[in-house]
Short mmCIF file of N, CA and C and ligand atoms in Angstrom, two decimals:
data_model
loop_
_atom_site.label_atom_id
_atom_site.label_comp_id
_atom_site.label_asym_id
_atom_site.label_seq_id
_atom_site.Cartn_x
_atom_site.Cartn_y
_atom_site.Cartn_z
N MET A 1 -2.17 16.53 -19.59
CA MET A 1 -0.81 16.75 -19.09
C MET A 1 -0.79 16.82 -17.57
N HIS A 2 -1.79 17.56 -17.05
CA HIS A 2 -1.87 17.71 -15.61
C HIS A 2 -2.05 16.34 -14.94
N ILE A 3 -2.96 15.54 -15.55
CA ILE A 3 -3.22 14.21 -15.00
C ILE A 3 -1.96 13.36 -15.06
N THR A 4 -1.23 13.46 -16.19
CA THR A 4 0.00 12.67 -16.30
C THR A 4 0.99 13.04 -15.22
N GLN A 5 1.12 14.34 -14.97
CA GLN A 5 2.03 14.78 -13.90
C GLN A 5 1.58 14.22 -12.55
N ASN A 6 0.26 14.23 -12.32
CA ASN A 6 -0.23 13.66 -11.07
C ASN A 6 0.09 12.18 -10.97
N LYS A 7 -0.04 11.48 -12.11
CA LYS A 7 0.29 10.05 -12.10
C LYS A 7 1.77 9.83 -11.82
N LEU A 8 2.60 10.64 -12.42
CA LEU A 8 4.04 10.51 -12.16
C LEU A 8 4.35 10.75 -10.69
N ALA A 9 3.69 11.74 -10.10
CA ALA A 9 3.90 12.02 -8.68
C ALA A 9 3.42 10.86 -7.82
N ALA A 10 2.30 10.27 -8.20
CA ALA A 10 1.77 9.14 -7.44
C ALA A 10 2.70 7.93 -7.55
N ILE A 11 3.20 7.67 -8.76
CA ILE A 11 4.14 6.56 -8.96
C ILE A 11 5.40 6.80 -8.13
N GLU A 12 5.82 8.06 -8.06
CA GLU A 12 7.01 8.38 -7.27
C GLU A 12 6.77 8.12 -5.78
N THR A 13 5.56 8.42 -5.31
CA THR A 13 5.22 8.10 -3.92
C THR A 13 5.35 6.60 -3.67
N LEU A 14 4.84 5.80 -4.61
CA LEU A 14 4.95 4.34 -4.46
C LEU A 14 6.42 3.90 -4.51
N ARG A 15 7.20 4.52 -5.38
CA ARG A 15 8.61 4.13 -5.52
C ARG A 15 9.38 4.39 -4.22
N ARG A 16 9.08 5.51 -3.60
CA ARG A 16 9.86 5.92 -2.42
C ARG A 16 9.38 5.31 -1.11
N PHE A 17 8.16 4.76 -1.12
CA PHE A 17 7.53 4.34 0.13
C PHE A 17 8.37 3.34 0.95
N PRO A 18 8.89 2.26 0.35
CA PRO A 18 9.64 1.31 1.20
C PRO A 18 10.82 1.96 1.91
N ALA A 19 11.57 2.78 1.20
CA ALA A 19 12.72 3.45 1.84
C ALA A 19 12.26 4.49 2.86
N ALA A 20 11.17 5.19 2.55
CA ALA A 20 10.66 6.21 3.49
C ALA A 20 10.22 5.56 4.79
N MET A 21 9.49 4.43 4.67
CA MET A 21 9.04 3.75 5.88
C MET A 21 10.23 3.18 6.64
N THR A 22 11.17 2.58 5.93
CA THR A 22 12.35 2.00 6.57
C THR A 22 13.12 3.06 7.35
N ALA A 23 13.28 4.24 6.77
CA ALA A 23 14.04 5.31 7.43
C ALA A 23 13.34 5.77 8.71
N LYS A 24 12.01 5.82 8.69
CA LYS A 24 11.28 6.28 9.89
C LYS A 24 11.50 5.36 11.08
N VAL A 25 11.63 4.06 10.83
CA VAL A 25 11.61 3.10 11.93
C VAL A 25 12.97 2.49 12.22
N ALA A 26 13.99 2.94 11.51
CA ALA A 26 15.31 2.30 11.59
C ALA A 26 15.89 2.31 13.00
N GLN A 27 15.59 3.34 13.78
CA GLN A 27 16.20 3.47 15.11
C GLN A 27 15.36 2.87 16.23
N LEU A 28 14.21 2.29 15.90
CA LEU A 28 13.31 1.79 16.96
C LEU A 28 13.75 0.41 17.44
N SER A 29 13.61 0.19 18.77
CA SER A 29 13.90 -1.13 19.34
C SER A 29 12.71 -2.06 19.09
N GLU A 30 12.93 -3.36 19.33
CA GLU A 30 11.81 -4.31 19.19
C GLU A 30 10.67 -3.94 20.13
N ALA A 31 11.02 -3.49 21.34
CA ALA A 31 9.99 -3.10 22.30
C ALA A 31 9.18 -1.91 21.79
N GLN A 32 9.87 -0.95 21.18
CA GLN A 32 9.15 0.21 20.64
C GLN A 32 8.29 -0.17 19.43
N LEU A 33 8.80 -1.07 18.61
CA LEU A 33 8.04 -1.49 17.42
C LEU A 33 6.72 -2.16 17.80
N THR A 34 6.68 -2.80 18.97
CA THR A 34 5.48 -3.54 19.38
C THR A 34 4.78 -2.88 20.58
N GLU A 35 5.12 -1.62 20.85
CA GLU A 35 4.50 -0.90 21.98
C GLU A 35 3.14 -0.33 21.57
N ILE A 36 2.13 -0.63 22.39
CA ILE A 36 0.81 -0.01 22.21
C ILE A 36 0.87 1.39 22.83
N THR A 37 0.54 2.39 22.04
CA THR A 37 0.58 3.77 22.53
C THR A 37 -0.85 4.33 22.59
N PRO A 38 -1.03 5.47 23.26
CA PRO A 38 -2.35 6.11 23.26
C PRO A 38 -2.73 6.64 21.87
N ALA A 39 -1.77 6.69 20.95
CA ALA A 39 -2.03 7.33 19.65
C ALA A 39 -2.81 6.46 18.68
N ASP A 40 -2.85 5.12 18.91
CA ASP A 40 -3.41 4.26 17.87
C ASP A 40 -3.69 2.88 18.43
N ILE A 41 -4.62 2.15 17.80
CA ILE A 41 -4.85 0.77 18.24
C ILE A 41 -3.77 -0.16 17.69
N TRP A 42 -3.03 0.27 16.66
CA TRP A 42 -1.97 -0.54 16.07
C TRP A 42 -0.60 -0.05 16.53
N THR A 43 0.33 -0.99 16.63
CA THR A 43 1.74 -0.66 16.87
C THR A 43 2.41 -0.29 15.54
N VAL A 44 3.62 0.25 15.63
CA VAL A 44 4.39 0.53 14.41
C VAL A 44 4.55 -0.74 13.58
N ALA A 45 4.87 -1.85 14.25
CA ALA A 45 5.05 -3.12 13.51
C ALA A 45 3.76 -3.51 12.80
N GLN A 46 2.62 -3.38 13.48
CA GLN A 46 1.35 -3.74 12.84
C GLN A 46 1.07 -2.88 11.61
N VAL A 47 1.42 -1.60 11.67
CA VAL A 47 1.21 -0.73 10.51
C VAL A 47 2.06 -1.20 9.33
N ILE A 48 3.31 -1.55 9.61
CA ILE A 48 4.20 -1.98 8.52
C ILE A 48 3.72 -3.30 7.92
N HIS A 49 3.33 -4.24 8.77
CA HIS A 49 2.81 -5.52 8.25
C HIS A 49 1.51 -5.28 7.48
N HIS A 50 0.68 -4.34 7.99
CA HIS A 50 -0.56 -3.99 7.28
C HIS A 50 -0.26 -3.43 5.88
N CYS A 51 0.75 -2.60 5.77
CA CYS A 51 1.08 -2.04 4.45
C CYS A 51 1.48 -3.17 3.49
N ALA A 52 2.23 -4.15 3.98
CA ALA A 52 2.56 -5.29 3.13
C ALA A 52 1.29 -6.05 2.74
N ASN A 53 0.41 -6.30 3.73
CA ASN A 53 -0.86 -6.99 3.42
C ASN A 53 -1.66 -6.23 2.37
N SER A 54 -1.84 -4.96 2.62
CA SER A 54 -2.67 -4.13 1.76
C SER A 54 -2.11 -4.02 0.34
N HIS A 55 -0.81 -3.81 0.27
CA HIS A 55 -0.22 -3.57 -1.04
C HIS A 55 -0.07 -4.86 -1.84
N MET A 56 0.08 -6.01 -1.15
CA MET A 56 0.02 -7.29 -1.87
C MET A 56 -1.37 -7.45 -2.50
N ASN A 57 -2.41 -7.18 -1.72
CA ASN A 57 -3.77 -7.25 -2.27
C ASN A 57 -3.96 -6.27 -3.43
N ALA A 58 -3.40 -5.07 -3.29
CA ALA A 58 -3.55 -4.04 -4.33
C ALA A 58 -2.86 -4.46 -5.62
N PHE A 59 -1.69 -5.05 -5.49
CA PHE A 59 -0.95 -5.51 -6.68
C PHE A 59 -1.73 -6.60 -7.39
N ILE A 60 -2.28 -7.55 -6.63
CA ILE A 60 -3.09 -8.62 -7.23
C ILE A 60 -4.30 -8.03 -7.93
N ARG A 61 -4.96 -7.07 -7.29
CA ARG A 61 -6.13 -6.43 -7.92
C ARG A 61 -5.75 -5.75 -9.23
N LEU A 62 -4.62 -5.05 -9.22
CA LEU A 62 -4.18 -4.36 -10.44
C LEU A 62 -3.93 -5.37 -11.56
N LYS A 63 -3.24 -6.45 -11.25
CA LYS A 63 -2.94 -7.45 -12.28
C LYS A 63 -4.23 -8.09 -12.81
N LEU A 64 -5.20 -8.34 -11.90
CA LEU A 64 -6.48 -8.91 -12.34
C LEU A 64 -7.20 -7.95 -13.27
N VAL A 65 -7.25 -6.67 -12.90
CA VAL A 65 -7.96 -5.69 -13.74
C VAL A 65 -7.30 -5.57 -15.11
N LEU A 66 -5.98 -5.66 -15.15
CA LEU A 66 -5.27 -5.48 -16.42
C LEU A 66 -5.36 -6.70 -17.33
N THR A 67 -5.67 -7.87 -16.77
CA THR A 67 -5.61 -9.11 -17.56
C THR A 67 -6.95 -9.79 -17.75
N GLU A 68 -8.02 -9.27 -17.09
CA GLU A 68 -9.34 -9.90 -17.21
C GLU A 68 -10.39 -8.82 -17.45
N GLU A 69 -11.59 -9.24 -17.86
CA GLU A 69 -12.70 -8.30 -18.06
C GLU A 69 -13.55 -8.24 -16.80
N MET A 70 -13.60 -7.07 -16.18
CA MET A 70 -14.39 -6.83 -14.98
C MET A 70 -14.22 -7.93 -13.93
N PRO A 71 -12.99 -8.23 -13.55
CA PRO A 71 -12.80 -9.30 -12.56
C PRO A 71 -13.34 -8.88 -11.19
N PRO A 72 -13.83 -9.85 -10.42
CA PRO A 72 -14.16 -9.55 -9.02
C PRO A 72 -12.86 -9.28 -8.24
N LEU A 73 -12.90 -8.25 -7.42
CA LEU A 73 -11.74 -7.88 -6.60
C LEU A 73 -12.11 -8.12 -5.15
N LYS A 74 -11.49 -9.10 -4.55
CA LYS A 74 -11.93 -9.51 -3.23
C LYS A 74 -11.43 -8.56 -2.14
N ASN A 75 -12.32 -8.25 -1.23
CA ASN A 75 -11.93 -7.52 -0.03
C ASN A 75 -11.23 -8.48 0.93
N TYR A 76 -10.54 -7.92 1.92
CA TYR A 76 -10.01 -8.77 2.99
C TYR A 76 -10.25 -8.03 4.30
N ASP A 77 -10.32 -8.79 5.40
CA ASP A 77 -10.63 -8.19 6.71
C ASP A 77 -9.33 -7.69 7.34
N GLN A 78 -9.00 -6.43 7.08
CA GLN A 78 -7.68 -5.93 7.47
C GLN A 78 -7.48 -5.95 8.99
N ASP A 79 -8.56 -5.74 9.74
CA ASP A 79 -8.40 -5.73 11.20
C ASP A 79 -8.17 -7.14 11.74
N ALA A 80 -8.81 -8.12 11.10
CA ALA A 80 -8.58 -9.52 11.51
C ALA A 80 -7.16 -9.95 11.15
N TRP A 81 -6.69 -9.54 9.96
CA TRP A 81 -5.31 -9.86 9.59
C TRP A 81 -4.33 -9.23 10.59
N ALA A 82 -4.63 -8.01 11.04
CA ALA A 82 -3.67 -7.23 11.82
C ALA A 82 -3.40 -7.81 13.20
N VAL A 83 -4.26 -8.71 13.67
CA VAL A 83 -4.03 -9.30 15.00
C VAL A 83 -3.51 -10.73 14.92
N MET A 84 -3.19 -11.19 13.71
CA MET A 84 -2.56 -12.51 13.57
C MET A 84 -1.09 -12.41 13.98
N ALA A 85 -0.51 -13.55 14.35
CA ALA A 85 0.83 -13.54 14.94
C ALA A 85 1.86 -12.88 14.04
N ASP A 86 1.81 -13.16 12.75
CA ASP A 86 2.82 -12.58 11.86
C ASP A 86 2.67 -11.07 11.75
N ASP A 87 1.43 -10.57 11.94
CA ASP A 87 1.19 -9.12 11.89
C ASP A 87 1.58 -8.41 13.18
N LYS A 88 1.70 -9.16 14.27
CA LYS A 88 2.09 -8.55 15.54
C LYS A 88 3.58 -8.72 15.81
N SER A 89 4.26 -9.41 14.92
CA SER A 89 5.68 -9.70 15.11
C SER A 89 6.53 -8.43 15.07
N ALA A 90 7.57 -8.43 15.92
CA ALA A 90 8.55 -7.33 15.88
C ALA A 90 9.46 -7.43 14.66
N ASN A 91 9.41 -8.54 13.96
CA ASN A 91 10.27 -8.72 12.77
C ASN A 91 9.68 -7.96 11.59
N ILE A 92 9.96 -6.65 11.56
CA ILE A 92 9.42 -5.83 10.46
C ILE A 92 10.20 -6.05 9.17
N GLU A 93 11.42 -6.57 9.28
CA GLU A 93 12.23 -6.72 8.07
C GLU A 93 11.55 -7.64 7.05
N MET A 94 10.81 -8.64 7.53
CA MET A 94 10.16 -9.53 6.57
C MET A 94 9.12 -8.78 5.74
N SER A 95 8.44 -7.80 6.34
CA SER A 95 7.47 -7.02 5.56
C SER A 95 8.14 -5.89 4.77
N LEU A 96 9.20 -5.30 5.32
CA LEU A 96 9.93 -4.29 4.53
C LEU A 96 10.53 -4.92 3.28
N ALA A 97 10.97 -6.19 3.40
CA ALA A 97 11.51 -6.88 2.22
C ALA A 97 10.42 -7.13 1.19
N ILE A 98 9.23 -7.51 1.66
CA ILE A 98 8.09 -7.66 0.73
C ILE A 98 7.84 -6.32 0.03
N LEU A 99 7.78 -5.25 0.82
CA LEU A 99 7.46 -3.93 0.25
C LEU A 99 8.51 -3.50 -0.78
N ARG A 100 9.79 -3.76 -0.50
CA ARG A 100 10.83 -3.37 -1.46
C ARG A 100 10.63 -4.06 -2.81
N GLY A 101 10.45 -5.36 -2.78
CA GLY A 101 10.27 -6.09 -4.04
C GLY A 101 8.95 -5.77 -4.70
N LEU A 102 7.91 -5.73 -3.88
CA LEU A 102 6.56 -5.50 -4.42
C LEU A 102 6.45 -4.12 -5.05
N HIS A 103 6.93 -3.09 -4.38
CA HIS A 103 6.80 -1.73 -4.92
C HIS A 103 7.61 -1.56 -6.20
N ALA A 104 8.75 -2.25 -6.29
CA ALA A 104 9.53 -2.16 -7.53
C ALA A 104 8.72 -2.71 -8.70
N ARG A 105 8.03 -3.84 -8.47
CA ARG A 105 7.20 -4.42 -9.54
C ARG A 105 5.96 -3.57 -9.81
N TRP A 106 5.33 -3.06 -8.75
CA TRP A 106 4.11 -2.24 -8.85
C TRP A 106 4.41 -1.00 -9.70
N VAL A 107 5.52 -0.34 -9.39
CA VAL A 107 5.92 0.85 -10.14
C VAL A 107 6.18 0.50 -11.61
N MET A 108 6.83 -0.64 -11.83
CA MET A 108 7.12 -1.04 -13.21
C MET A 108 5.83 -1.21 -14.00
N VAL A 109 4.81 -1.83 -13.39
CA VAL A 109 3.53 -2.01 -14.07
C VAL A 109 2.91 -0.66 -14.40
N PHE A 110 2.80 0.22 -13.41
CA PHE A 110 2.17 1.52 -13.67
C PHE A 110 2.92 2.31 -14.75
N GLU A 111 4.25 2.24 -14.73
CA GLU A 111 5.02 3.00 -15.73
C GLU A 111 4.73 2.51 -17.15
N THR A 112 4.45 1.21 -17.29
CA THR A 112 4.17 0.70 -18.64
C THR A 112 2.81 1.18 -19.15
N LEU A 113 1.96 1.69 -18.26
CA LEU A 113 0.60 2.11 -18.65
C LEU A 113 0.52 3.58 -19.04
N LEU A 114 1.59 4.33 -18.80
CA LEU A 114 1.49 5.80 -18.93
C LEU A 114 1.13 6.26 -20.34
N ASP A 115 1.53 5.50 -21.35
CA ASP A 115 1.25 5.92 -22.73
C ASP A 115 -0.11 5.46 -23.24
N ASP A 116 -0.85 4.76 -22.41
CA ASP A 116 -2.15 4.20 -22.84
C ASP A 116 -3.27 4.90 -22.08
N ALA A 117 -3.91 5.88 -22.73
CA ALA A 117 -4.90 6.71 -22.02
C ALA A 117 -6.12 5.91 -21.60
N GLU A 118 -6.48 4.89 -22.39
CA GLU A 118 -7.74 4.19 -22.13
C GLU A 118 -7.64 3.16 -21.01
N ILE A 119 -6.46 2.61 -20.82
CA ILE A 119 -6.36 1.50 -19.86
C ILE A 119 -6.63 1.97 -18.43
N TRP A 120 -6.48 3.28 -18.20
CA TRP A 120 -6.69 3.80 -16.84
C TRP A 120 -8.14 3.76 -16.41
N GLN A 121 -9.04 3.56 -17.37
CA GLN A 121 -10.47 3.44 -17.03
C GLN A 121 -10.89 1.99 -16.88
N LYS A 122 -10.01 1.04 -17.17
CA LYS A 122 -10.36 -0.38 -17.07
C LYS A 122 -10.70 -0.71 -15.61
N GLU A 123 -11.75 -1.52 -15.45
CA GLU A 123 -12.31 -1.71 -14.11
C GLU A 123 -12.36 -3.17 -13.67
N GLY A 124 -12.36 -3.34 -12.37
CA GLY A 124 -12.82 -4.57 -11.73
C GLY A 124 -13.96 -4.18 -10.80
N VAL A 125 -14.53 -5.19 -10.15
CA VAL A 125 -15.65 -4.92 -9.23
C VAL A 125 -15.24 -5.37 -7.83
N HIS A 126 -15.03 -4.38 -6.99
CA HIS A 126 -14.61 -4.66 -5.61
C HIS A 126 -15.80 -5.15 -4.79
N SER A 127 -15.54 -6.12 -3.92
CA SER A 127 -16.63 -6.79 -3.22
C SER A 127 -17.39 -5.88 -2.27
N SER A 128 -16.77 -4.82 -1.76
CA SER A 128 -17.53 -3.89 -0.91
C SER A 128 -17.60 -2.47 -1.46
N ASP A 129 -16.64 -2.05 -2.29
CA ASP A 129 -16.62 -0.67 -2.78
C ASP A 129 -17.17 -0.51 -4.19
N GLY A 130 -17.53 -1.61 -4.86
CA GLY A 130 -18.10 -1.52 -6.21
C GLY A 130 -17.02 -1.36 -7.28
N PRO A 131 -17.40 -0.79 -8.46
CA PRO A 131 -16.43 -0.66 -9.57
C PRO A 131 -15.18 0.11 -9.15
N MET A 132 -14.02 -0.38 -9.57
CA MET A 132 -12.74 0.22 -9.18
C MET A 132 -11.83 0.17 -10.40
N ASN A 133 -11.36 1.35 -10.87
CA ASN A 133 -10.55 1.35 -12.09
C ASN A 133 -9.06 1.52 -11.78
N VAL A 134 -8.26 1.44 -12.85
CA VAL A 134 -6.80 1.48 -12.70
C VAL A 134 -6.35 2.82 -12.10
N THR A 135 -7.01 3.91 -12.50
CA THR A 135 -6.67 5.22 -11.94
C THR A 135 -6.83 5.21 -10.43
N HIS A 136 -7.94 4.65 -9.98
CA HIS A 136 -8.17 4.56 -8.54
C HIS A 136 -7.12 3.68 -7.86
N LEU A 137 -6.71 2.62 -8.58
CA LEU A 137 -5.72 1.69 -8.00
C LEU A 137 -4.33 2.32 -7.91
N LEU A 138 -4.13 3.45 -8.57
CA LEU A 138 -2.90 4.22 -8.36
C LEU A 138 -3.10 5.29 -7.27
N PHE A 139 -4.07 6.18 -7.49
CA PHE A 139 -4.21 7.31 -6.56
C PHE A 139 -4.68 6.86 -5.18
N GLY A 140 -5.50 5.82 -5.13
CA GLY A 140 -5.94 5.32 -3.83
C GLY A 140 -4.77 4.84 -2.99
N TYR A 141 -3.77 4.24 -3.65
CA TYR A 141 -2.64 3.72 -2.89
C TYR A 141 -1.54 4.75 -2.67
N GLN A 142 -1.50 5.80 -3.49
CA GLN A 142 -0.65 6.94 -3.13
C GLN A 142 -1.13 7.49 -1.79
N GLU A 143 -2.45 7.68 -1.69
CA GLU A 143 -3.01 8.19 -0.43
C GLU A 143 -2.75 7.21 0.71
N HIS A 144 -2.89 5.91 0.41
CA HIS A 144 -2.68 4.91 1.46
C HIS A 144 -1.25 4.98 2.01
N CYS A 145 -0.28 5.15 1.13
CA CYS A 145 1.12 5.30 1.58
C CYS A 145 1.25 6.51 2.49
N GLU A 146 0.67 7.62 2.08
CA GLU A 146 0.82 8.87 2.86
C GLU A 146 0.13 8.75 4.22
N VAL A 147 -1.06 8.14 4.23
CA VAL A 147 -1.81 7.97 5.48
C VAL A 147 -1.00 7.16 6.48
N HIS A 148 -0.38 6.08 6.01
CA HIS A 148 0.31 5.20 6.96
C HIS A 148 1.69 5.74 7.36
N LEU A 149 2.33 6.51 6.50
CA LEU A 149 3.56 7.19 6.94
C LEU A 149 3.23 8.18 8.06
N ALA A 150 2.14 8.93 7.90
CA ALA A 150 1.74 9.89 8.93
C ALA A 150 1.32 9.18 10.22
N GLN A 151 0.66 8.02 10.05
CA GLN A 151 0.24 7.25 11.23
C GLN A 151 1.47 6.79 12.03
N VAL A 152 2.50 6.34 11.34
CA VAL A 152 3.72 5.90 12.02
C VAL A 152 4.37 7.09 12.74
N ASP A 153 4.36 8.25 12.12
CA ASP A 153 4.89 9.45 12.80
C ASP A 153 4.14 9.70 14.11
N ARG A 154 2.82 9.58 14.09
CA ARG A 154 2.03 9.81 15.30
C ARG A 154 2.34 8.79 16.37
N ILE A 155 2.47 7.52 15.96
CA ILE A 155 2.74 6.47 16.96
C ILE A 155 4.14 6.68 17.57
N ILE A 156 5.12 6.98 16.72
CA ILE A 156 6.49 7.21 17.23
C ILE A 156 6.49 8.38 18.22
N ALA A 157 5.74 9.43 17.91
CA ALA A 157 5.70 10.60 18.80
C ALA A 157 5.07 10.25 20.15
N ALA A 158 4.26 9.19 20.19
CA ALA A 158 3.57 8.81 21.41
C ALA A 158 4.25 7.68 22.19
N LEU A 159 5.41 7.21 21.69
CA LEU A 159 6.12 6.14 22.40
C LEU A 159 6.54 6.61 23.79
N ALA A 160 6.55 5.67 24.72
CA ALA A 160 6.89 6.03 26.11
C ALA A 160 8.32 6.53 26.22
NI1 NI B 1 -4.44 0.96 5.47
#
């Protein structure tokens, strides 16, 4: 029961993330979105594009684990992605739109698993982190959402 409550809380974090991130950055100018601050090597825009990158990869990993036996889960070079032109763009709406649609689907998938105790142990093999199960693919990304919301708070506090 305790675990189920934790899963519900984690799913709720995923459900709220796109709106929570959108609300934090709604008042920022394009210059502020792309301002390098002393607080971080990434700008607010880079963090938002990174969340879209990361969560697209996470959704693909989840679908692979649920539909295949021990599928390989590919890593990606997040720092290399983060300096590509689309990741440095002030146009955060394109990634917020990805996050809105993606998180709605991600939440729907996790909610369908709640009644199946065994599926949460189903695994894939991550290319650098080793075996990774469905439970990890939920709680790991709850933490990821929280880490990057806090990171955006720090960057906003450090804007000129
Ligand atoms: Ni991250």
